[in-house]
Each structure stands twice: as C-alpha cells, then as structure tokens.
PDB file of C-alpha atoms in Angstrom:
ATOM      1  CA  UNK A   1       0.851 -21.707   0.966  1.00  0.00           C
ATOM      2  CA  UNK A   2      -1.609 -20.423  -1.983  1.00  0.00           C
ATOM      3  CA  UNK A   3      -1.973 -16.598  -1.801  1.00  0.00           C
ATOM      4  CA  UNK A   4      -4.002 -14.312  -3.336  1.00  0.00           C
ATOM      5  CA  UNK A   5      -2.598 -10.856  -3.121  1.00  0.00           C
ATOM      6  CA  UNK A   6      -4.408  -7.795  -4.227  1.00  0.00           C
ATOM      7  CA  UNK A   7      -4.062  -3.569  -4.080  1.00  0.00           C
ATOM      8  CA  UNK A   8      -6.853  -1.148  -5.549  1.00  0.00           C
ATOM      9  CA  UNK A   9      -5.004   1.745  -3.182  1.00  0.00           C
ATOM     10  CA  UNK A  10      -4.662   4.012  -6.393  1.00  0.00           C
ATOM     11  CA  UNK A  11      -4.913   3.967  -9.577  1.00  0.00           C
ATOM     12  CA  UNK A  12      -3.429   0.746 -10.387  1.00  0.00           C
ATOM     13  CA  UNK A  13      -5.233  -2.178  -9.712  1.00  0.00           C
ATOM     14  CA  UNK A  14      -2.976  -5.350  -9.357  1.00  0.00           C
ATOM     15  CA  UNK A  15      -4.126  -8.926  -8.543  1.00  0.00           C
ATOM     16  CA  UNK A  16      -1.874 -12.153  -8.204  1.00  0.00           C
ATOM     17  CA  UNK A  17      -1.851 -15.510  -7.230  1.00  0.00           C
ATOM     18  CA  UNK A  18       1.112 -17.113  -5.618  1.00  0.00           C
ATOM     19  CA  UNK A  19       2.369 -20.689  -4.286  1.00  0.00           C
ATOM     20  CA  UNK A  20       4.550 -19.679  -1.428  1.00  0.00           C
ATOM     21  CA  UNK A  21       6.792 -17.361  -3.157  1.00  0.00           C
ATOM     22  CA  UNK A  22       6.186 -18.710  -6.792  1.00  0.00           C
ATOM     23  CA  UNK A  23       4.305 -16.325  -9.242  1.00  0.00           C
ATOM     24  CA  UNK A  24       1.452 -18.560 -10.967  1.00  0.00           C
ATOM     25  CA  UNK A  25      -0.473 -15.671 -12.555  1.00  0.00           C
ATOM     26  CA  UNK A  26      -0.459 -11.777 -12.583  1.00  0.00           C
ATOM     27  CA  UNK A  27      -2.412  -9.148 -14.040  1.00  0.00           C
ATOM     28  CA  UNK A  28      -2.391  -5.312 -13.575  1.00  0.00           C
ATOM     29  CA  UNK A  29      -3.904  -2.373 -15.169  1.00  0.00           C
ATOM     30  CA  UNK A  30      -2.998   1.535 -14.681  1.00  0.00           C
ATOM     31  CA  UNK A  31      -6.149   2.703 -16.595  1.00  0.00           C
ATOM     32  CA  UNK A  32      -8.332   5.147 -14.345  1.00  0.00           C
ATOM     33  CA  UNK A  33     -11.197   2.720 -14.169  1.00  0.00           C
ATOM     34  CA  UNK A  34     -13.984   1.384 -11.966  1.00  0.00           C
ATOM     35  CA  UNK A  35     -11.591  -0.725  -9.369  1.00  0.00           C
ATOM     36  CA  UNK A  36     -15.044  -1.915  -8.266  1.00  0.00           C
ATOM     37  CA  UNK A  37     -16.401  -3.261 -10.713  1.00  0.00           C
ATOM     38  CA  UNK A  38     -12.977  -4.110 -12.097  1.00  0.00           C
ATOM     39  CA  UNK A  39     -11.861  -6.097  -8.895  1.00  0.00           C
ATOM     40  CA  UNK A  40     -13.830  -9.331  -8.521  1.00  0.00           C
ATOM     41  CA  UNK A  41     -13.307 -10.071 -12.897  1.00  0.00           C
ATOM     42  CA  UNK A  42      -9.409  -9.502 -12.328  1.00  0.00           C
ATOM     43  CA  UNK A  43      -9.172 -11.959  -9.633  1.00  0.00           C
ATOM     44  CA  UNK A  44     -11.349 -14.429 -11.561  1.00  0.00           C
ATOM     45  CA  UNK A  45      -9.093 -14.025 -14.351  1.00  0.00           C
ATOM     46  CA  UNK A  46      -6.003 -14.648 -12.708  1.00  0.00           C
ATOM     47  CA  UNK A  47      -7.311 -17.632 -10.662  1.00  0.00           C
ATOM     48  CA  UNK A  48      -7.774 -19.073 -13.903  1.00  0.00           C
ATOM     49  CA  UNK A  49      -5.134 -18.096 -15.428  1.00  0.00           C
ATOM     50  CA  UNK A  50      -3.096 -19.389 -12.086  1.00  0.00           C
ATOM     51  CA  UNK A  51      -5.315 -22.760 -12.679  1.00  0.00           C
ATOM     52  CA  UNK A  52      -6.859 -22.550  -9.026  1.00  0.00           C
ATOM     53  CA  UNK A  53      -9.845 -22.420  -7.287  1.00  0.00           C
ATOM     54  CA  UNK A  54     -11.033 -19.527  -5.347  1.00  0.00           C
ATOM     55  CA  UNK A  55     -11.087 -22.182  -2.471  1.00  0.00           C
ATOM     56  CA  UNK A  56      -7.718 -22.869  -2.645  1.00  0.00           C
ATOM     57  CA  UNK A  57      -6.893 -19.929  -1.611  1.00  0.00           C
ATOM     58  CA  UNK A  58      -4.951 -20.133   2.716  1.00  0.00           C
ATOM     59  CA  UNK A  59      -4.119 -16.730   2.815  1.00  0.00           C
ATOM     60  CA  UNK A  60      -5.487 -13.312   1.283  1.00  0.00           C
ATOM     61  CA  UNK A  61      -2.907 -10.047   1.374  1.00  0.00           C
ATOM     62  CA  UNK A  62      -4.068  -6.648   0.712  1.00  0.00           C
ATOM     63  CA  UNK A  63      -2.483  -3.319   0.717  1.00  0.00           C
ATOM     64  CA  UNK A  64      -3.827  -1.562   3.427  1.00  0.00           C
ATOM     65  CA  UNK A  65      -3.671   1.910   3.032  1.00  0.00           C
ATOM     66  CA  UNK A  66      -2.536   4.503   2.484  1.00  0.00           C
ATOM     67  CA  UNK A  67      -3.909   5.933  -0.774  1.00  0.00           C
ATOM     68  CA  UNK A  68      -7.856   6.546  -2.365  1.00  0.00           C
ATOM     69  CA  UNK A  69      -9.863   6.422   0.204  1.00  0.00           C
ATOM     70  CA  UNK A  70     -12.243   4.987  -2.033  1.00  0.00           C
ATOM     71  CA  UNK A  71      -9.889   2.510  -3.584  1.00  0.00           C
ATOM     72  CA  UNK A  72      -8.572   1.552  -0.287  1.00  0.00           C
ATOM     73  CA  UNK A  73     -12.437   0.487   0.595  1.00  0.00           C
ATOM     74  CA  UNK A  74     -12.782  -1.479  -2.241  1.00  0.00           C
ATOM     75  CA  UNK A  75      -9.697  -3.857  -1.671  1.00  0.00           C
ATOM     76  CA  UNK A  76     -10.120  -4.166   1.687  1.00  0.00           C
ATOM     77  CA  UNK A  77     -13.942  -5.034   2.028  1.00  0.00           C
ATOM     78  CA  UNK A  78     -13.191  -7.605  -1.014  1.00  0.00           C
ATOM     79  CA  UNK A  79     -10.474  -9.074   0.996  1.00  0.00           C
ATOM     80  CA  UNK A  80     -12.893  -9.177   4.311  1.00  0.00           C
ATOM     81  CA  UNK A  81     -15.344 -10.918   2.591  1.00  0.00           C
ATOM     82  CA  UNK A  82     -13.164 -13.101   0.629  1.00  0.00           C
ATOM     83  CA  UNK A  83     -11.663 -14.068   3.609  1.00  0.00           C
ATOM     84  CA  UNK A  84     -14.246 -14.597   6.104  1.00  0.00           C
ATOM     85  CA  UNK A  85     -15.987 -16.596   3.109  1.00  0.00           C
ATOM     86  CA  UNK A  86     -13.260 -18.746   2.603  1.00  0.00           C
ATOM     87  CA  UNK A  87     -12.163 -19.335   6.326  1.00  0.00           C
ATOM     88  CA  UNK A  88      -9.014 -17.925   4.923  1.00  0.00           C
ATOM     89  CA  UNK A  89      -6.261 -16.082   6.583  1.00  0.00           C
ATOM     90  CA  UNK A  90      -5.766 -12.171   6.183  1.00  0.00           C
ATOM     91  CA  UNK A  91      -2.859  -9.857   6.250  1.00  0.00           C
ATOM     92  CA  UNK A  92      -2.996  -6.096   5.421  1.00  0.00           C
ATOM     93  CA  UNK A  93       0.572  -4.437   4.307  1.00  0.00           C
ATOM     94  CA  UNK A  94       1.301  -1.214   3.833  1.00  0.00           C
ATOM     95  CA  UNK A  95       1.006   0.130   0.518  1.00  0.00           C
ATOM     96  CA  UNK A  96       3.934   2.050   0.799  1.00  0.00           C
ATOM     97  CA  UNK A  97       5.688  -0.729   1.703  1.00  0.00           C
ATOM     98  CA  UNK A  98       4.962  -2.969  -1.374  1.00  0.00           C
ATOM     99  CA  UNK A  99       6.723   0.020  -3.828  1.00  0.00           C
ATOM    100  CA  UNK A 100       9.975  -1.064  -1.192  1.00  0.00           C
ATOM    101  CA  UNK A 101      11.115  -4.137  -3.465  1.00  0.00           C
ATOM    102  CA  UNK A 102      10.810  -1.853  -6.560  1.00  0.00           C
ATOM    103  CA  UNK A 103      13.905  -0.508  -5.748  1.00  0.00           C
ATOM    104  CA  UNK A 104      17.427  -2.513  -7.648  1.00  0.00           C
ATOM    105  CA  UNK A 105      19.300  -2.139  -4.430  1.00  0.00           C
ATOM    106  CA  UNK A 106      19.782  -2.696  -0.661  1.00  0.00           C
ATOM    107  CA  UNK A 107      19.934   0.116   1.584  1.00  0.00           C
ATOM    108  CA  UNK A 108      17.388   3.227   2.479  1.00  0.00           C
ATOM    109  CA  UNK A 109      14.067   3.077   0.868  1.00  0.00           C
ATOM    110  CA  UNK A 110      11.558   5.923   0.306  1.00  0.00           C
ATOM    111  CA  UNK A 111       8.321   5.304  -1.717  1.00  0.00           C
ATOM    112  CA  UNK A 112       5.649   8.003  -1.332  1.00  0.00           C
ATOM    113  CA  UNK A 113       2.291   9.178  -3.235  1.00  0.00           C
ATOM    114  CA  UNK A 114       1.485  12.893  -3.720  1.00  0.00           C
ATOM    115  CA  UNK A 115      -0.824  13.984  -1.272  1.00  0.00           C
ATOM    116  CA  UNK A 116      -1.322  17.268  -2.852  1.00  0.00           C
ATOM    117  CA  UNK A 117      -0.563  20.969  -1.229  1.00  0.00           C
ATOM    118  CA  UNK A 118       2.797  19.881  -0.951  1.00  0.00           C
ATOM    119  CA  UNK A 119       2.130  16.678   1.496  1.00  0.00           C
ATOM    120  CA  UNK A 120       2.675  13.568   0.414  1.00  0.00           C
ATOM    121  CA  UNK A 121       1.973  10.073   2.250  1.00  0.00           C
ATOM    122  CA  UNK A 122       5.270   8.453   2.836  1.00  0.00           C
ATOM    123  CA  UNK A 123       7.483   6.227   5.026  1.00  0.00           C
ATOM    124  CA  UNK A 124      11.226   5.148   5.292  1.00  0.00           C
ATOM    125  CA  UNK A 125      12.188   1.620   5.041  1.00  0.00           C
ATOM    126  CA  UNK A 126      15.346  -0.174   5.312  1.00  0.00           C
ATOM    127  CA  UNK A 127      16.045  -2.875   2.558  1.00  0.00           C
ATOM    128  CA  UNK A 128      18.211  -5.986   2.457  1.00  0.00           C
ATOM    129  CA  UNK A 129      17.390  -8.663  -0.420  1.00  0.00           C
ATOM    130  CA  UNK A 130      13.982  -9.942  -0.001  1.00  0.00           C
ATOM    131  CA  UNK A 131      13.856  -8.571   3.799  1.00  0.00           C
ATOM    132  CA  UNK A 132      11.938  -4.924   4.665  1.00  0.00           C
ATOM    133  CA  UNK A 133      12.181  -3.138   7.890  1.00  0.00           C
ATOM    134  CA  UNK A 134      10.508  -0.075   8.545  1.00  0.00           C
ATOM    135  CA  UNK A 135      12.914   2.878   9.800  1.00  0.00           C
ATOM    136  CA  UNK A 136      10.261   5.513   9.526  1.00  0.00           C
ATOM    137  CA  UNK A 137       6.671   4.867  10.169  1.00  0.00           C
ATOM    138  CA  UNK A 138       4.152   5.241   7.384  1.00  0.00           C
ATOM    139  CA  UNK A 139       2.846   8.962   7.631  1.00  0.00           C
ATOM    140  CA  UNK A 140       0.915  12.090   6.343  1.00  0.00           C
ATOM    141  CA  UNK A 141       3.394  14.439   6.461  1.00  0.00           C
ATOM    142  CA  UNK A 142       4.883  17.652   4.197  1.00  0.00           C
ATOM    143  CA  UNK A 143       7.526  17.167   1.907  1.00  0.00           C
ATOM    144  CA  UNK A 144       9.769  19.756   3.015  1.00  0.00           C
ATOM    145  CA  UNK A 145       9.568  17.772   6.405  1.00  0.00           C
ATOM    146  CA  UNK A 146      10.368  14.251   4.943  1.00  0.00           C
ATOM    147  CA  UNK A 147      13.156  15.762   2.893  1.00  0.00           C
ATOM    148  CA  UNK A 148      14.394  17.107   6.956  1.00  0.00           C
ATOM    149  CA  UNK A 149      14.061  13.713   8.358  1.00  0.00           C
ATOM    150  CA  UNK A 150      15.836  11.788   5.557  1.00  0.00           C
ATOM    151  CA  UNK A 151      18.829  14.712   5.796  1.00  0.00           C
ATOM    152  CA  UNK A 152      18.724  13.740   9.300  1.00  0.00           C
ATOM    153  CA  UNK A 153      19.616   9.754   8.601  1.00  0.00           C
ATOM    154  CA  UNK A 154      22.597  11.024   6.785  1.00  0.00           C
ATOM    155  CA  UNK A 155      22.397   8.012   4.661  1.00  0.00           C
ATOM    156  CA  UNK A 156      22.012   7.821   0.525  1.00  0.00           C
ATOM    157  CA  UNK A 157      18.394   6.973  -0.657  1.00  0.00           C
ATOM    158  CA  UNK A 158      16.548   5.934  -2.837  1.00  0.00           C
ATOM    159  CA  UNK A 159      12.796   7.269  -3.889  1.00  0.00           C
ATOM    160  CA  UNK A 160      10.291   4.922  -5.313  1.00  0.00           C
ATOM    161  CA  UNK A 161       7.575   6.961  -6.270  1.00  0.00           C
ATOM    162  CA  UNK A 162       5.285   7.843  -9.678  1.00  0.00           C
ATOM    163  CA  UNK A 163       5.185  11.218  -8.890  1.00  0.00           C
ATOM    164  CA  UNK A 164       9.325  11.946  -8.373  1.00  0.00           C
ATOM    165  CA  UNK A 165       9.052  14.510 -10.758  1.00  0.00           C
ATOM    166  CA  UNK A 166       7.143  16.743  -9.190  1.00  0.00           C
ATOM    167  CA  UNK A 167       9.335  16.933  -6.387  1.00  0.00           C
ATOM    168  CA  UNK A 168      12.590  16.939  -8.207  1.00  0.00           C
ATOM    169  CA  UNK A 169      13.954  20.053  -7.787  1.00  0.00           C
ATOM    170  CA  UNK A 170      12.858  20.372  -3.954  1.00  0.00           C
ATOM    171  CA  UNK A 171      14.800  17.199  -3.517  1.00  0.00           C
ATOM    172  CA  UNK A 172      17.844  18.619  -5.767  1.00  0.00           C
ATOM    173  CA  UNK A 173      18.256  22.138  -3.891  1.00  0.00           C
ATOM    174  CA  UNK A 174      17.141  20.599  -0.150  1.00  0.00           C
ATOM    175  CA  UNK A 175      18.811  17.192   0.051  1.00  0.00           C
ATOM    176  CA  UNK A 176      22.459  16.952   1.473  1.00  0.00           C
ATOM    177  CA  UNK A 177      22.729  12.825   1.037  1.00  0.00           C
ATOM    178  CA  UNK A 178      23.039  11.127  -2.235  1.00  0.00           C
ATOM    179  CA  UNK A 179      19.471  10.284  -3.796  1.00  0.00           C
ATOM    180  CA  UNK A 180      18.501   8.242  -7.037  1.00  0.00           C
ATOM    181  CA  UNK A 181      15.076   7.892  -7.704  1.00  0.00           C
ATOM    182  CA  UNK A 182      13.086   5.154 -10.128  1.00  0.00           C
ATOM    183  CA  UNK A 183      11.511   6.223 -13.357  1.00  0.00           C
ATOM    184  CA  UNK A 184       7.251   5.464 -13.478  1.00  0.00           C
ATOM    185  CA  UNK A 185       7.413   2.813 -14.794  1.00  0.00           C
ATOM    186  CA  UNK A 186      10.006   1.342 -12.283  1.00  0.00           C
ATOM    187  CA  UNK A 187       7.393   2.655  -9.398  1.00  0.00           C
ATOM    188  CA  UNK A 188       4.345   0.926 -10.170  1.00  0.00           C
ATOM    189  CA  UNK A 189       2.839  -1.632  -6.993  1.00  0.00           C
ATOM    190  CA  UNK A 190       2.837  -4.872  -8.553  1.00  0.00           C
ATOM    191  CA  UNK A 191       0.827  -7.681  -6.635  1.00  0.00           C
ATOM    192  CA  UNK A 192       3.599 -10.590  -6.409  1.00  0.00           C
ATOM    193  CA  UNK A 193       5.718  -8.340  -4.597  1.00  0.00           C
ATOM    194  CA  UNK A 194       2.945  -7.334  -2.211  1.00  0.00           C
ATOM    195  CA  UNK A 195       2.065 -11.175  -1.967  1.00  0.00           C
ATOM    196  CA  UNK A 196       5.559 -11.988  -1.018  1.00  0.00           C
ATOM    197  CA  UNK A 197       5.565  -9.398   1.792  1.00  0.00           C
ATOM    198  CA  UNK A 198       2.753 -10.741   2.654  1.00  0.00           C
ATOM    199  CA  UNK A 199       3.870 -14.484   3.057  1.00  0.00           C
ATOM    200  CA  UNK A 200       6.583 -13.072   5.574  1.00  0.00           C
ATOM    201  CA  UNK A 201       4.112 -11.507   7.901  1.00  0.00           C
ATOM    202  CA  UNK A 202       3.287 -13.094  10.855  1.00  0.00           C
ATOM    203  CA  UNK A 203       0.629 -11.215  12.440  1.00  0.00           C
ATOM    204  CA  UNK A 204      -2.728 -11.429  10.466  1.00  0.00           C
ATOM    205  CA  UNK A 205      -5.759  -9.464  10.738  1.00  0.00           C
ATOM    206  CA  UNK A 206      -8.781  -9.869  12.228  1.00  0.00           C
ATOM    207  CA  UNK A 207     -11.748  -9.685   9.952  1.00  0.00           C
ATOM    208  CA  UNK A 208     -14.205  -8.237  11.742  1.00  0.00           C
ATOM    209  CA  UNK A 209     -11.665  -5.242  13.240  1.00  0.00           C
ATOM    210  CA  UNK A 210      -9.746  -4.370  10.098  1.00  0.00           C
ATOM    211  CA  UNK A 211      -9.681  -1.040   8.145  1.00  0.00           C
ATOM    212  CA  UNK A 212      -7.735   0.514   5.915  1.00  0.00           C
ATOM    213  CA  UNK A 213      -4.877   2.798   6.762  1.00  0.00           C
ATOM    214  CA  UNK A 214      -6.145   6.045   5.674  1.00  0.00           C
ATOM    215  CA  UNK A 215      -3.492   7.698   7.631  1.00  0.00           C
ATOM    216  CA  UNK A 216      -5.243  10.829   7.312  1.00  0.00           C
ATOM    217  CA  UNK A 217      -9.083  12.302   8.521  1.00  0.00           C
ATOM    218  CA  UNK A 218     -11.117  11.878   5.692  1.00  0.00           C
ATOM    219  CA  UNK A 219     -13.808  14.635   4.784  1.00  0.00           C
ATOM    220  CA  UNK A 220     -16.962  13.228   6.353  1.00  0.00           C
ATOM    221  CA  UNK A 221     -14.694  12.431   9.524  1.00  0.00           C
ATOM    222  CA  UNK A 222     -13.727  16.207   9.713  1.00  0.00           C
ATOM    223  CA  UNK A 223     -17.561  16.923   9.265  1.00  0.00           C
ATOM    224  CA  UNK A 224     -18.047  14.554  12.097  1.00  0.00           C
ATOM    225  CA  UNK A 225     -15.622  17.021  14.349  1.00  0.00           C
ATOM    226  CA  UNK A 226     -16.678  20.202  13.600  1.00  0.00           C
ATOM    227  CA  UNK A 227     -20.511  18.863  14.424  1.00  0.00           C
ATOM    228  CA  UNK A 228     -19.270  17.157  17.401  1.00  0.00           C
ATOM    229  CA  UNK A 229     -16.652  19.454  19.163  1.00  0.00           C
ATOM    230  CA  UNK A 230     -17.744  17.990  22.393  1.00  0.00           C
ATOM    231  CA  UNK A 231     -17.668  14.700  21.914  1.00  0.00           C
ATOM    232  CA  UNK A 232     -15.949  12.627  23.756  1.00  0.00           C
ATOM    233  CA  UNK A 233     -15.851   9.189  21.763  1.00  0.00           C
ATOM    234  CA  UNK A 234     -11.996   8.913  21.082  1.00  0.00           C
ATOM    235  CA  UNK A 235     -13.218   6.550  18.424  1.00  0.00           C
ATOM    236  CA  UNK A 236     -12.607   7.843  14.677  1.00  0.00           C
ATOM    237  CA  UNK A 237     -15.615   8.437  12.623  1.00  0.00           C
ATOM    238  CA  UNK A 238     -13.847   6.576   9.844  1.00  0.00           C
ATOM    239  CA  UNK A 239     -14.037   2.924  12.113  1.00  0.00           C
ATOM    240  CA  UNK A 240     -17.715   3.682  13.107  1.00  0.00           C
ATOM    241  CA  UNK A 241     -18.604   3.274   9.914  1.00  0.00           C
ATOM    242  CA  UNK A 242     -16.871   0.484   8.899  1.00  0.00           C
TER     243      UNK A 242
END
C-alpha cells in the first residue's frame, strides 16, 4: 500500500511517503513558517523525491488533532481534498499518538504539548514494539491532574514531549513512579512514524464528516455560546463550520 502521511498540528511540518511500512522519502522542517503555503511544495517534493505520482497514492494519514487550531485546518482540509480527489482512502491519528514510537522502549507512554496556564493536551498510551494502545484517552486537561492520574497507574513512564522542561520540576516533586523523559530533539512528530500508525488502522474516515480533534472549544466557538445561551443545537460551532 503507497501512503502519504502528513502533520501540520504544530510547528513542525512533516510529510512522507511510504510503501507499506518502507520509508521512500521524508522531509520535515521545525521553522515557524507558513504550513499553508509550505504544505502542498513539501509533499511535491517528497513525491519526487519518493519517485511517485500523486496518483499513486491508496491511502492518505493525517494527524488529527490535537494542536494549532490553525495548523490542524491546514492538514486536514489538504488531506480531504487530496483524498476525495484521488478516490483515496483516509485515516486521521492522533497527534499525540504519533510522538508514542519516539519513545526507545516498551511500556507506559506519555507525549503531551503545552497548552499554556498550566494545561497541557495529553494522553496515556501503552507501547509494545511497533503496536500502540491507548490507556488514557487523548484530553485537555491540567498538569497537576495528569501527573494524579499517571501516580494512579503506579507504573514507570516515560514523557515524550518538546516542552518537558517546563514541567520538570512539577514532575520531580509530584511524581511517586519512576519517569524518564526524551530530550527535543528525541520528541519531534516525524511523518513515517505517523504513516506507519496509520497503515495499522482499520477504521478510515469519511471525507465529507471529518474534523480535526481540537479537543478543546476554540474562541469563536465560545463566542458562539455566550451569544447563544439558549440554544439548543448540541452541535459544536467548530463542525458547523467545517
């Protein structure tokens, strides 16, 4: 199966092109750019690079969310279109989850982007080889309360995240299990990995219903709310829109 795998959720932008679970061409950037006008170049870069056709492509894998809501937008319309265009197939995965196989060893994952005022956007995972299993689901959530819920596993971790710094000391003076954590460079998403995740999904997307994970109310959807107290459309601003 030919893949193309992409992820604009922050401020890396990584694009690949896979055979099944073969790496034919890769190329990533963590420059605070554009992503889109930077997107649609990248991918014709590393189709050529890859030496195939944009209609070769069976099966197009984006991260989903969370992360920039603008970023997320970007990826994810590109993907729509890309696949709808190509008759191609579509799977979204988490883009927490892609940071998973950044980590050198099996056992209890946790990647997680800042989220500022002391949230951050984060999930558990369980890892073993090649295989990912989510433990705890993908979330908006404090840090002080993740750091509760992973004492509450009682199991050693291990943090894949950019940002570990900031949260060092919390970690050091909160956390009663063993914890080792990956330096930046170690906790950048790369685009194979995300393609291979991608290639084990089963369940793909439907073009015309998928949206990014924002995992959070964004500012126009709060807008919405407080303009709308009444209203009694359980449907989020954010998929109206979409």
């Amino acid at each position: 199966m030919k893949i193309l795998a992409m992820d604009t959720s922050n401020v890396t932008l990584s694009v690949a092109v896979l055979d099944s679970e073969q790496l034919l061409a890769m190329q990533t950037t963590n420059i605070k750019r554009n992503h889109s006008k930077q997107l649609m170049p990248i991918i014709s870069q590393t189709l050529a690079e890859a030496g195939m056709a944009l209609n070769e492509i069976d099966r197009i894998v984006v991260a989903k969310g969370p992360g920039s809501y603008t970023g997320l937008r970007i990826a994810v319309t590109t993907a729509k279109t890309l696949a709808l265009t190509l008759n191609a197939e579509l799977v979204g995965v988490s883009s927490l989850e892609m940071l998973v196989p950044n980590a050198p060893q099996n056992g209890l994952v946790v990647p997680f982007f800042d989220a500022r005022n002391g949230n951050v956007f984060a999930g558990i995972y369980e890892k073993n080889g090649e295989q990912v299993v989510n433990v705890l689901a993908d979330q908006h959530i404090s840090f002080e309360k993740l750091l509760a819920k992973i004492n509450e596993l009682g199991r050693p971790v291990y943090f894949v995240s950019s940002q570990f710094e900031q949260f060092q000391t919390m970690v050091e003076n909160t956390l009663v299990v063993v914890a080792e954590h990956s330096g930046k460079l170690n906790s950048l998403p790369n685009a194979h990995a995300l393609g291979i995740l991608g290639l084990q999904k089963t369940e793909l997307e439907n073009v015309y219903t998928f949206v990014p994970a924002y995992l959070r109310v964004t500012e126009a959807e709060r807008n919405w709310k407080e303009k709308h107290p009444n209203d009694e459309n359980k449907e989020s601003y954010v998929r109206q829109i979409n």
